[in-house]
Backbone as ProteinMPNN parsed JSONL, in Angstrom:
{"seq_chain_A": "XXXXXXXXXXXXXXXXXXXXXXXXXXXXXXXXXXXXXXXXXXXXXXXXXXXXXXXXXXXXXXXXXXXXXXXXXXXXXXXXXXXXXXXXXXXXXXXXXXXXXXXXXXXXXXXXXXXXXXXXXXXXXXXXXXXXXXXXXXXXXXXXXXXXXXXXXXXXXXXXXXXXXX", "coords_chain_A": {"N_chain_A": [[-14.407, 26.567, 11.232], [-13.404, 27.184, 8.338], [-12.31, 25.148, 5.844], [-8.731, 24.802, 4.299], [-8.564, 24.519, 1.472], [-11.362, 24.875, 0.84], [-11.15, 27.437, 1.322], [-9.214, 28.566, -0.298], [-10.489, 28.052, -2.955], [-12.616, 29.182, -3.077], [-11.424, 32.07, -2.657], [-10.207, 32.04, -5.536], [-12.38, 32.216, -7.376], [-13.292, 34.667, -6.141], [-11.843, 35.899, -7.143], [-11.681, 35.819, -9.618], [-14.163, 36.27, -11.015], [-13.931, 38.991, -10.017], [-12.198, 39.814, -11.729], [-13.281, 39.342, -14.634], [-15.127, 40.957, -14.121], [-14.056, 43.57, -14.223], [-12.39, 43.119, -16.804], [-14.828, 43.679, -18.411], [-15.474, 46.075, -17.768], [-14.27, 48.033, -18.245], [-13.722, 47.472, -20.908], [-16.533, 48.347, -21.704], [-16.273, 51.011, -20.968], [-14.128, 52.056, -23.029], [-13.183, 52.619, -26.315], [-16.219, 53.828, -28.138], [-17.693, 53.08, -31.091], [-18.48, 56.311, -32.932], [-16.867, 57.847, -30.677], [-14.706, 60.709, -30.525], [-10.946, 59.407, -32.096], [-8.299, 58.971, -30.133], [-4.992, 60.995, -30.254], [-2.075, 59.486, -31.365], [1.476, 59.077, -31.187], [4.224, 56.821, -32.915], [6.563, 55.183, -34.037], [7.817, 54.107, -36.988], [8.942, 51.25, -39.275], [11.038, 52.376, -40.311], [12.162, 54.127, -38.425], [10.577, 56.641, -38.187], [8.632, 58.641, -37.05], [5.206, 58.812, -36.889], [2.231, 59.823, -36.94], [-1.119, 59.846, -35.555], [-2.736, 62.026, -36.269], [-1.1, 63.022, -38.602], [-2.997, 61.915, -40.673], [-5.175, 63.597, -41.197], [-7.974, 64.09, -42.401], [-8.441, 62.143, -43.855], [-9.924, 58.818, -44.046], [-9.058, 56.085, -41.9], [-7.719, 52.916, -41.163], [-6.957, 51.121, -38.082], [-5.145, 48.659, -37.367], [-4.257, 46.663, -34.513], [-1.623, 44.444, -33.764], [0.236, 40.997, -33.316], [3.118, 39.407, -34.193], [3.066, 36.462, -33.333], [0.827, 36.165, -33.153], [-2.137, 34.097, -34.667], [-4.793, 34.405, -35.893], [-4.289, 37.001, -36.363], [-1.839, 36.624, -38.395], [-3.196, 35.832, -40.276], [-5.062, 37.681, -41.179], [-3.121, 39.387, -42.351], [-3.043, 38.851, -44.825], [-5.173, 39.722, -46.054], [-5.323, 42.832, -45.489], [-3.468, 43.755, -46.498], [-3.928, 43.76, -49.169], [-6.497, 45.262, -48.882], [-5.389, 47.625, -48.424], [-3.706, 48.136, -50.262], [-6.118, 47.923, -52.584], [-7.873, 50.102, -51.721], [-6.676, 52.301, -51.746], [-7.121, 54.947, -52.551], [-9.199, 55.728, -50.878], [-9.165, 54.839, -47.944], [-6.449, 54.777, -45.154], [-4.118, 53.037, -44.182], [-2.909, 51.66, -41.097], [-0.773, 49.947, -38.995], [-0.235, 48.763, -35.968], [2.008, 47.191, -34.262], [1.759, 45.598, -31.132], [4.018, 43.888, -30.16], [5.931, 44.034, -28.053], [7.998, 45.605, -28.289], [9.514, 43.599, -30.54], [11.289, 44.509, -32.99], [12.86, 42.842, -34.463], [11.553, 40.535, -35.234], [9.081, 41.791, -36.279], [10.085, 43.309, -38.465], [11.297, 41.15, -39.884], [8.193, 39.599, -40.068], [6.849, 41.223, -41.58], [8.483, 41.84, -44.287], [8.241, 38.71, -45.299], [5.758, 38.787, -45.792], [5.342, 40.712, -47.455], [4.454, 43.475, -47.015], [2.997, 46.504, -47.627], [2.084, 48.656, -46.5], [2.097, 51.334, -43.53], [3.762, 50.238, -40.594], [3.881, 50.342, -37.533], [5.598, 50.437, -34.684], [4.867, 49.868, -31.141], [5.76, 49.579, -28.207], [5.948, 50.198, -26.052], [3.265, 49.266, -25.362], [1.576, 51.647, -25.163], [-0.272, 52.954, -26.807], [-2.051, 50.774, -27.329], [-2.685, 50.634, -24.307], [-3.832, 52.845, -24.47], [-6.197, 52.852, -26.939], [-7.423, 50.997, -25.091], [-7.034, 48.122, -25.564], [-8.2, 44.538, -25.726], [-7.878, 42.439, -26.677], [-6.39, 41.064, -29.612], [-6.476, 40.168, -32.991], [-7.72, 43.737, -33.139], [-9.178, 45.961, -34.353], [-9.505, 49.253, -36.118], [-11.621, 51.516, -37.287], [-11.823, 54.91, -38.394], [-13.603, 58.125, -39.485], [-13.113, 60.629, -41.76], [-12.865, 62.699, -39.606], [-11.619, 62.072, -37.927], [-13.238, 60.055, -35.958], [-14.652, 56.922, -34.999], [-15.79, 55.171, -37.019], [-16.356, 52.509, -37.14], [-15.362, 48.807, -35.832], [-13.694, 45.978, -34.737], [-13.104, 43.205, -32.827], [-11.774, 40.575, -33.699], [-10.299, 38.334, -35.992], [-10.315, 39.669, -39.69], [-11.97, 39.417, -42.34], [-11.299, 40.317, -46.29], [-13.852, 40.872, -47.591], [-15.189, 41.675, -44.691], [-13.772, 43.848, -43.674], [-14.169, 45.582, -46.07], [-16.819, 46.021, -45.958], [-17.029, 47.397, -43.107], [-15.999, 49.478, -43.757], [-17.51, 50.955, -45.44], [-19.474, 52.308, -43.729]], "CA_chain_A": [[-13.479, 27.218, 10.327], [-13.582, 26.654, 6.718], [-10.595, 24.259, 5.215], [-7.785, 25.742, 3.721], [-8.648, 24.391, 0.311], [-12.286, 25.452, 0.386], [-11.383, 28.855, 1.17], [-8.682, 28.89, -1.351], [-11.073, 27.678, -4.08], [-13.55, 30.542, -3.288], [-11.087, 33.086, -3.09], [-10.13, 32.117, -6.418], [-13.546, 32.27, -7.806], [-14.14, 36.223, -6.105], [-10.737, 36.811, -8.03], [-11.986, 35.303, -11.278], [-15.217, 37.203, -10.657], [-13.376, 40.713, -10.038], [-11.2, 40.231, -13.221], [-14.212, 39.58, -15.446], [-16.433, 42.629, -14.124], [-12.989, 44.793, -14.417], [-12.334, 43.523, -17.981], [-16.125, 44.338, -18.959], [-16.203, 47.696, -17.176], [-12.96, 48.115, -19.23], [-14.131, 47.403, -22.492], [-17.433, 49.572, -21.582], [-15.822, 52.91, -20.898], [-13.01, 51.531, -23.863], [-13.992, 53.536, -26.893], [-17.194, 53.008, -28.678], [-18.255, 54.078, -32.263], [-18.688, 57.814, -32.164], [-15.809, 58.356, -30.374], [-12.962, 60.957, -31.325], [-9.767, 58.407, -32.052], [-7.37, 59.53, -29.31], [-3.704, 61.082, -31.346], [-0.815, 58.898, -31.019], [2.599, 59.129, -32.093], [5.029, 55.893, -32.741], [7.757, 54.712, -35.306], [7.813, 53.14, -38.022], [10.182, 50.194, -38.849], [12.432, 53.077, -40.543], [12.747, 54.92, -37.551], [10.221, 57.883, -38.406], [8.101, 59.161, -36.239], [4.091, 58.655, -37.287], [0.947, 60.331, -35.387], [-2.468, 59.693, -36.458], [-3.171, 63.359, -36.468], [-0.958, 63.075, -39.689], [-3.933, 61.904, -41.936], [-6.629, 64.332, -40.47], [-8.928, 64.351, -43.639], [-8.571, 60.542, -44.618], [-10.098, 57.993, -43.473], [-7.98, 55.071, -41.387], [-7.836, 51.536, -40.229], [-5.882, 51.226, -37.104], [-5.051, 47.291, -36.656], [-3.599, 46.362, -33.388], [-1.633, 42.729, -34.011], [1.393, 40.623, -33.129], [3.92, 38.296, -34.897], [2.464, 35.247, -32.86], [-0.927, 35.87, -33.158], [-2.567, 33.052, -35.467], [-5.234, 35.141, -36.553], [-3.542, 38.164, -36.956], [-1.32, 36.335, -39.52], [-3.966, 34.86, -41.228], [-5.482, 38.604, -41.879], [-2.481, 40.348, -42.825], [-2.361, 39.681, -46.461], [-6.235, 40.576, -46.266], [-5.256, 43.476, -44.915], [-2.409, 44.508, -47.454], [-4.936, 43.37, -50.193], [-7.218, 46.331, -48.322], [-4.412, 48.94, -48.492], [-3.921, 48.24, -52.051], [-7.713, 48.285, -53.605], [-8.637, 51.228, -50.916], [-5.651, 53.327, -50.843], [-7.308, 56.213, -52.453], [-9.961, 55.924, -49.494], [-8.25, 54.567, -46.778], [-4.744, 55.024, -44.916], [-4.091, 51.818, -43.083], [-1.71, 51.694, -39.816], [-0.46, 48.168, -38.532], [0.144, 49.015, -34.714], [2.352, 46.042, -33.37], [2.057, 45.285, -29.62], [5.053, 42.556, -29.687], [6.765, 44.694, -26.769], [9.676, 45.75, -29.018], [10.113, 42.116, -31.163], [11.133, 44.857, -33.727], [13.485, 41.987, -35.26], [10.594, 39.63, -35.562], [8.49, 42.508, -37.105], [10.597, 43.589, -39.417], [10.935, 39.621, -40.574], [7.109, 39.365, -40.555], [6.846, 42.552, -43.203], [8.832, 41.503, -45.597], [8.418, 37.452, -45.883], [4.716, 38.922, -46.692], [5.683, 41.991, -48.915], [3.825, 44.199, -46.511], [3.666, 47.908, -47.867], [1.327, 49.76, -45.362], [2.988, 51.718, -42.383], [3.962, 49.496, -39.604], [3.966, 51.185, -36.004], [5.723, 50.009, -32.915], [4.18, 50.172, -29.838], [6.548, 48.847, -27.696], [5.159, 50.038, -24.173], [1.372, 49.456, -25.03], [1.065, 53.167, -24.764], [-1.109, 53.514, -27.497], [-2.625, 49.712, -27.059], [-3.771, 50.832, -23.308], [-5.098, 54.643, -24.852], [-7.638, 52.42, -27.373], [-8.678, 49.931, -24.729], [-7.09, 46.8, -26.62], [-8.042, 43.825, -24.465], [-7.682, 41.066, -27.38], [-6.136, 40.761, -30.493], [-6.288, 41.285, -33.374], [-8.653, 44.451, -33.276], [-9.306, 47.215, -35.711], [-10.287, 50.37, -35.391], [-12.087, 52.132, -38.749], [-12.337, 56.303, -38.512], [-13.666, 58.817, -40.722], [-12.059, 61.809, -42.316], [-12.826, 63.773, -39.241], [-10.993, 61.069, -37.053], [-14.195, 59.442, -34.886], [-14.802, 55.97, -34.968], [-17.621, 54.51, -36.995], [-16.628, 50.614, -36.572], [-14.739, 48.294, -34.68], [-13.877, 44.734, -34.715], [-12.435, 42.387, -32.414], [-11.511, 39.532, -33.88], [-9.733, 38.543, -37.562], [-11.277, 40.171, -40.34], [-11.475, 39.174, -44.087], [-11.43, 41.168, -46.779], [-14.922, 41.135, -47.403], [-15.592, 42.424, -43.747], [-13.27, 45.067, -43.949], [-14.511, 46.628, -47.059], [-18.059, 45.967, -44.881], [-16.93, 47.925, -42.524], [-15.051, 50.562, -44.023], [-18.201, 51.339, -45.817], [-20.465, 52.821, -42.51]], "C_chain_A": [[-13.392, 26.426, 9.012], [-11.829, 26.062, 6.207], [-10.166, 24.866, 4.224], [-8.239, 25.669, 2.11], [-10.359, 24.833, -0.132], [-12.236, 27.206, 0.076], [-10.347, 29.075, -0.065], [-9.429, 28.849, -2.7], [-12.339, 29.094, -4.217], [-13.092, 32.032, -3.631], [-10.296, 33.137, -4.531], [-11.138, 32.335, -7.566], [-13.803, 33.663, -7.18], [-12.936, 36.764, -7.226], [-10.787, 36.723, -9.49], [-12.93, 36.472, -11.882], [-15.149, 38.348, -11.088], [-12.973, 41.077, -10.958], [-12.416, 40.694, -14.273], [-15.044, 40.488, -15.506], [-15.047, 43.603, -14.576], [-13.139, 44.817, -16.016], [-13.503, 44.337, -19.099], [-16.05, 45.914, -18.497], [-15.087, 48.242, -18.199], [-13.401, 48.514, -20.822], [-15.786, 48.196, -23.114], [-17.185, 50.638, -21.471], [-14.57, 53.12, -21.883], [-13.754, 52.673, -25.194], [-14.601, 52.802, -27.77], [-17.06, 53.711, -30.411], [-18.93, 55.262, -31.744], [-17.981, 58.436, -31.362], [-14.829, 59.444, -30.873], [-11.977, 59.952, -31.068], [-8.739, 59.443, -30.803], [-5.985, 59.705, -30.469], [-2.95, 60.28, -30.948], [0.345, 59.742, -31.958], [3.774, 57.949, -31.99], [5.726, 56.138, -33.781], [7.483, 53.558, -35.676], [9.0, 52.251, -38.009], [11.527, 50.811, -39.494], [12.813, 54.034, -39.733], [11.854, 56.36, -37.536], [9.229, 58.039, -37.761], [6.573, 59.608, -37.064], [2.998, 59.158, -36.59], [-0.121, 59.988, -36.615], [-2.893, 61.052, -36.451], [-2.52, 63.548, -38.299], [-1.748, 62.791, -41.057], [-5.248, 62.24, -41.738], [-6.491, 64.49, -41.953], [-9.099, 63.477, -44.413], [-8.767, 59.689, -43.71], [-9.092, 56.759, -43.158], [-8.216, 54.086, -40.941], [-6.838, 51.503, -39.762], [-5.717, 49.665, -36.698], [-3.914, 46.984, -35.927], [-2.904, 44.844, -33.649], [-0.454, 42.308, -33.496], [1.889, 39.676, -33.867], [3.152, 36.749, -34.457], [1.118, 34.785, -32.64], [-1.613, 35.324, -34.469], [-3.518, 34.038, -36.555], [-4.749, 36.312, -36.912], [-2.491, 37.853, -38.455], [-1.836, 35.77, -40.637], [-4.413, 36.775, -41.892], [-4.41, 39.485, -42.261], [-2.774, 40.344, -44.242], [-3.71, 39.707, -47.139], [-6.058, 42.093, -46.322], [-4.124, 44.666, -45.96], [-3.24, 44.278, -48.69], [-5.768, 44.909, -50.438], [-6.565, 47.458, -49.165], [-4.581, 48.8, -49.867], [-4.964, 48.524, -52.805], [-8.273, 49.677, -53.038], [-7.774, 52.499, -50.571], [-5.837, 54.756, -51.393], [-8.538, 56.78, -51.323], [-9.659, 56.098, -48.511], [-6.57, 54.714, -46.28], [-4.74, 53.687, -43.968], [-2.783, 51.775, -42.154], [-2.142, 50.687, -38.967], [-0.019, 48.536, -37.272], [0.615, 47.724, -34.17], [3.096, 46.242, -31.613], [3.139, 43.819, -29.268], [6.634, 42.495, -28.594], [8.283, 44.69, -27.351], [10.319, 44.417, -29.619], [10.795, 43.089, -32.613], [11.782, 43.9, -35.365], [12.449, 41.165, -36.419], [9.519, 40.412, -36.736], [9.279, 42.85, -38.355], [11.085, 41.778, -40.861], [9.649, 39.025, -41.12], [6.777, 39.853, -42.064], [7.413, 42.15, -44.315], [8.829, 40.053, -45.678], [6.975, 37.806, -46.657], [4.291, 40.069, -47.38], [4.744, 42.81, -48.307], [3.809, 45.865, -46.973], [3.033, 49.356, -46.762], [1.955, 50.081, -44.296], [2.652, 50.539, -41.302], [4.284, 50.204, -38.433], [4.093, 49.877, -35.287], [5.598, 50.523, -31.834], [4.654, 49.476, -28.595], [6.465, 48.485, -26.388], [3.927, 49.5, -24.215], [0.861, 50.569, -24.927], [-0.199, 52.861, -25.477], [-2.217, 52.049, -27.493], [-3.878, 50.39, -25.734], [-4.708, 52.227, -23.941], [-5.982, 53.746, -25.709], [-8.227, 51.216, -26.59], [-7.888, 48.521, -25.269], [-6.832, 45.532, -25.263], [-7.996, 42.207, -25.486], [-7.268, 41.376, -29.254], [-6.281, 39.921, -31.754], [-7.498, 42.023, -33.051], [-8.347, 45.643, -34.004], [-10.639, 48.524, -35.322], [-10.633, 51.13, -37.009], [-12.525, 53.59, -38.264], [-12.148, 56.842, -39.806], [-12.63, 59.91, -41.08], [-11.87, 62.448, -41.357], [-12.0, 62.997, -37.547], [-11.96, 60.276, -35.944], [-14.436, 58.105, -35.989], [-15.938, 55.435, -35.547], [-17.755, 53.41, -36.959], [-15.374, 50.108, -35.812], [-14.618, 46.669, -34.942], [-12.641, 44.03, -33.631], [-11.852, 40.783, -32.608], [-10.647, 39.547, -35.666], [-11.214, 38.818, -38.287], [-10.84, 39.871, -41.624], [-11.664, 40.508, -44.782], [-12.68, 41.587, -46.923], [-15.408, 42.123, -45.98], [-14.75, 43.36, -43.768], [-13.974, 45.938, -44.98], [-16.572, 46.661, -46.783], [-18.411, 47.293, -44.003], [-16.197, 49.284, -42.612], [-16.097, 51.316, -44.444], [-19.463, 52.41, -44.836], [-20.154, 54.353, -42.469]], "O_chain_A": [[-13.327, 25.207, 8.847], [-10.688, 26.519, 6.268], [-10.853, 25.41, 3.358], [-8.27, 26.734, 1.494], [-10.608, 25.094, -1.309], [-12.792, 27.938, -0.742], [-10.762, 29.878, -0.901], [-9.012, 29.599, -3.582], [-12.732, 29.713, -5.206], [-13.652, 32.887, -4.316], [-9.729, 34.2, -4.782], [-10.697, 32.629, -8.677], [-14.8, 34.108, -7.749], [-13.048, 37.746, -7.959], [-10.144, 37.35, -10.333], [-12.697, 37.278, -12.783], [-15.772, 38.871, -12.012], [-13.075, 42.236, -11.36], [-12.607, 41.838, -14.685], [-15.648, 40.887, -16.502], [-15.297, 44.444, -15.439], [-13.641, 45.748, -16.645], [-13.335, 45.111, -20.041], [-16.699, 46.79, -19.07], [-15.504, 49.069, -19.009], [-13.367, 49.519, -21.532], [-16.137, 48.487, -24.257], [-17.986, 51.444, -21.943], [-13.923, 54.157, -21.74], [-14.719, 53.399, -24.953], [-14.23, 51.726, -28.24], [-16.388, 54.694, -30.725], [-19.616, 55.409, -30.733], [-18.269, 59.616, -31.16], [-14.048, 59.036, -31.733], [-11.965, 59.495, -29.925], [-8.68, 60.668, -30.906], [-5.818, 58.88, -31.367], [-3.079, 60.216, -29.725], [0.271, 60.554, -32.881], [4.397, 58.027, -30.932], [5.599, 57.166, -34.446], [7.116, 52.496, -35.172], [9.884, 52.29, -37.152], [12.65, 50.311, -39.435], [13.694, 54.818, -40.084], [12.369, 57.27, -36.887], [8.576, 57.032, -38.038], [6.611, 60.591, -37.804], [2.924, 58.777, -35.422], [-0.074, 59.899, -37.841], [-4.034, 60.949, -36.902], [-3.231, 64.068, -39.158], [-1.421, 63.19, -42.175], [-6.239, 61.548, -41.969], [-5.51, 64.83, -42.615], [-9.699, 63.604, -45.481], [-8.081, 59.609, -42.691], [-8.335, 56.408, -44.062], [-9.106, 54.145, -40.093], [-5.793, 51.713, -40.377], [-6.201, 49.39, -35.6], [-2.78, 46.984, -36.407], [-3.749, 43.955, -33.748], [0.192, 43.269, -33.079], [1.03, 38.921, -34.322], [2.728, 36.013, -35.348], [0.533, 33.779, -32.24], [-1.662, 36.126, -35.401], [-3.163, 34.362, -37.688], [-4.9, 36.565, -38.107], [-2.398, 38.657, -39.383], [-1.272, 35.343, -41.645], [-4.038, 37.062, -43.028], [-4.851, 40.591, -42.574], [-2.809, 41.375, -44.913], [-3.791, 39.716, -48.368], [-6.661, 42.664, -47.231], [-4.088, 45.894, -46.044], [-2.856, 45.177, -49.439], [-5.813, 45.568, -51.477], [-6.977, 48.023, -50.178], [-5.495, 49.295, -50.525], [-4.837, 49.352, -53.708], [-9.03, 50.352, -53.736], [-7.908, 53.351, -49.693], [-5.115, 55.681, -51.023], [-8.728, 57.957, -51.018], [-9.716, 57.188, -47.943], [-5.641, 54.744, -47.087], [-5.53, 53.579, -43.03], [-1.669, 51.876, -42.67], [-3.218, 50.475, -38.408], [1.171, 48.766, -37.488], [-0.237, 47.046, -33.595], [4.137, 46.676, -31.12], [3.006, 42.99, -28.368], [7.606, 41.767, -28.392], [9.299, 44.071, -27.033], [11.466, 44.102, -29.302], [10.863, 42.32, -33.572], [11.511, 44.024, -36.559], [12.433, 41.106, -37.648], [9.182, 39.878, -37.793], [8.744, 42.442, -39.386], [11.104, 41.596, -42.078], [9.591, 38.284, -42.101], [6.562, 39.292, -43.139], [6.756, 42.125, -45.355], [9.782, 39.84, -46.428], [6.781, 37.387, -47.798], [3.162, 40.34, -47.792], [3.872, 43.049, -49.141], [4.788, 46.489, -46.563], [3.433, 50.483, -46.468], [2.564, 49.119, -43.828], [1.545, 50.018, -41.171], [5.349, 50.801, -38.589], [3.407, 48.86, -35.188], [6.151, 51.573, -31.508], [3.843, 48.782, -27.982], [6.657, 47.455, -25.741], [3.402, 49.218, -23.138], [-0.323, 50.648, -24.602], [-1.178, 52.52, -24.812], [-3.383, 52.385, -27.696], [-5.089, 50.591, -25.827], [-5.913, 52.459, -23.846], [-7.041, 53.766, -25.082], [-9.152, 50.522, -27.011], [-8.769, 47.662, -25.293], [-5.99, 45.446, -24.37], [-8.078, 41.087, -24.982], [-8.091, 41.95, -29.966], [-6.183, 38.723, -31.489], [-8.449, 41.334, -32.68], [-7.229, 46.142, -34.139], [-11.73, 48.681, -34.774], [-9.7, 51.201, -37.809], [-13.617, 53.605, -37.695], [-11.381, 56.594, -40.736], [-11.472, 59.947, -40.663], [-10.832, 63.103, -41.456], [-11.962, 63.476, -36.413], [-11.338, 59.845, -34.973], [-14.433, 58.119, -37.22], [-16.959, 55.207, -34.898], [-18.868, 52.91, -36.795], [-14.538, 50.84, -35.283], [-15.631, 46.145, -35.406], [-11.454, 44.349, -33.694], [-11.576, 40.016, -31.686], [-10.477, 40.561, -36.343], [-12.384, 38.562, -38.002], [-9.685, 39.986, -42.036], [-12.04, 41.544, -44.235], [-12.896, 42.701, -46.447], [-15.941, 43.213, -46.184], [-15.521, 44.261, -44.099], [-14.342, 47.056, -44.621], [-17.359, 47.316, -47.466], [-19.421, 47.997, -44.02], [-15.892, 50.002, -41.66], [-16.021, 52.475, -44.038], [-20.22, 53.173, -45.436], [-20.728, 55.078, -41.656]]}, "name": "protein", "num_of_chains": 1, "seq": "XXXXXXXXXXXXXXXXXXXXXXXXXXXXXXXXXXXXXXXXXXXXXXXXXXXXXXXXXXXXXXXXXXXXXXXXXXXXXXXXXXXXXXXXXXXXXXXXXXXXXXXXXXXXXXXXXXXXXXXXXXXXXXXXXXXXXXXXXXXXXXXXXXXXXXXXXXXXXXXXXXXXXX"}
């Protein structure tokens, strides 16, 4: 019979295992470029009620982020930079997953003069509908709402206006 601590060490290693094929199978059937964007609908930090169906015929960046996320605060005021030089192109929507910090959000926004819609996502609804398995990530669709890029990680301005371009 195998000692308690060997078998514990293995069955921590099939459970490591299981996670990592889950999160991959995850982020494989997650949506790709070429996708239709799935619709949401959240609120803004004035209480109004936002769907991405609302800018069918303009293109959108959808960035997923939180107050405590390092990189995420490093690309915001890329990101409001964006909105500003691209806002007869682009519509940009800030989706925060900080499970209802709306305090904290609403503190983030204005210490860095944020003007682009801010969406709370308070359950993850709309987090689990695109898949989001790391932060920040960005989602770039066309006019006709499908997906032509994607990034998981912070993004400068340069790569944004990279990627906006496809």
């Amino acid at each position: 019979m195998l000692p308690k601590k060997v078998f514990f060490v293995f069955f921590l290693i099939v459970m490591l295992v299981f996670t990592i094929q889950n999160d991959v199978i995850l982020a494989n059937n997650g949506l790709n470029i070429g996708d239709k964007a799935p619709n949401f609908t959240l609120k803004d930090l004035n209480g109004n009620k936002v769907q991405l169906s609302d800018f069918k015929g303009k293109s959108v960046m959808i960035n997923f982020w939180t107050t405590w996320c390092p990189p995420c605060k490093k690309e915001m005021l890329d990101i409001e930079t964006f909105s500003k030089e691209q806002k007869e192109h682009w519509v940009v929507l800030a989706v925060n997953v900080d499970g209802g910090n709306e305090l904290g959000v609403r503190q983030f926004v204005q210490e860095r003069k944020l003007t682009f819609p801010v969406l709370m996502d308070e359950k993850d609804m709309v987090a689990n509908q695109y898949h989001i398995l790391s932060i920040p990530t960005t989602y770039f669709l066309n006019k006709e709402g499908v997906i032509i890029n994607k990034a998981f990680t912070m993004l400068t301005l340069e790569e944004m206006k990279e990627l906006a371009k496809k």
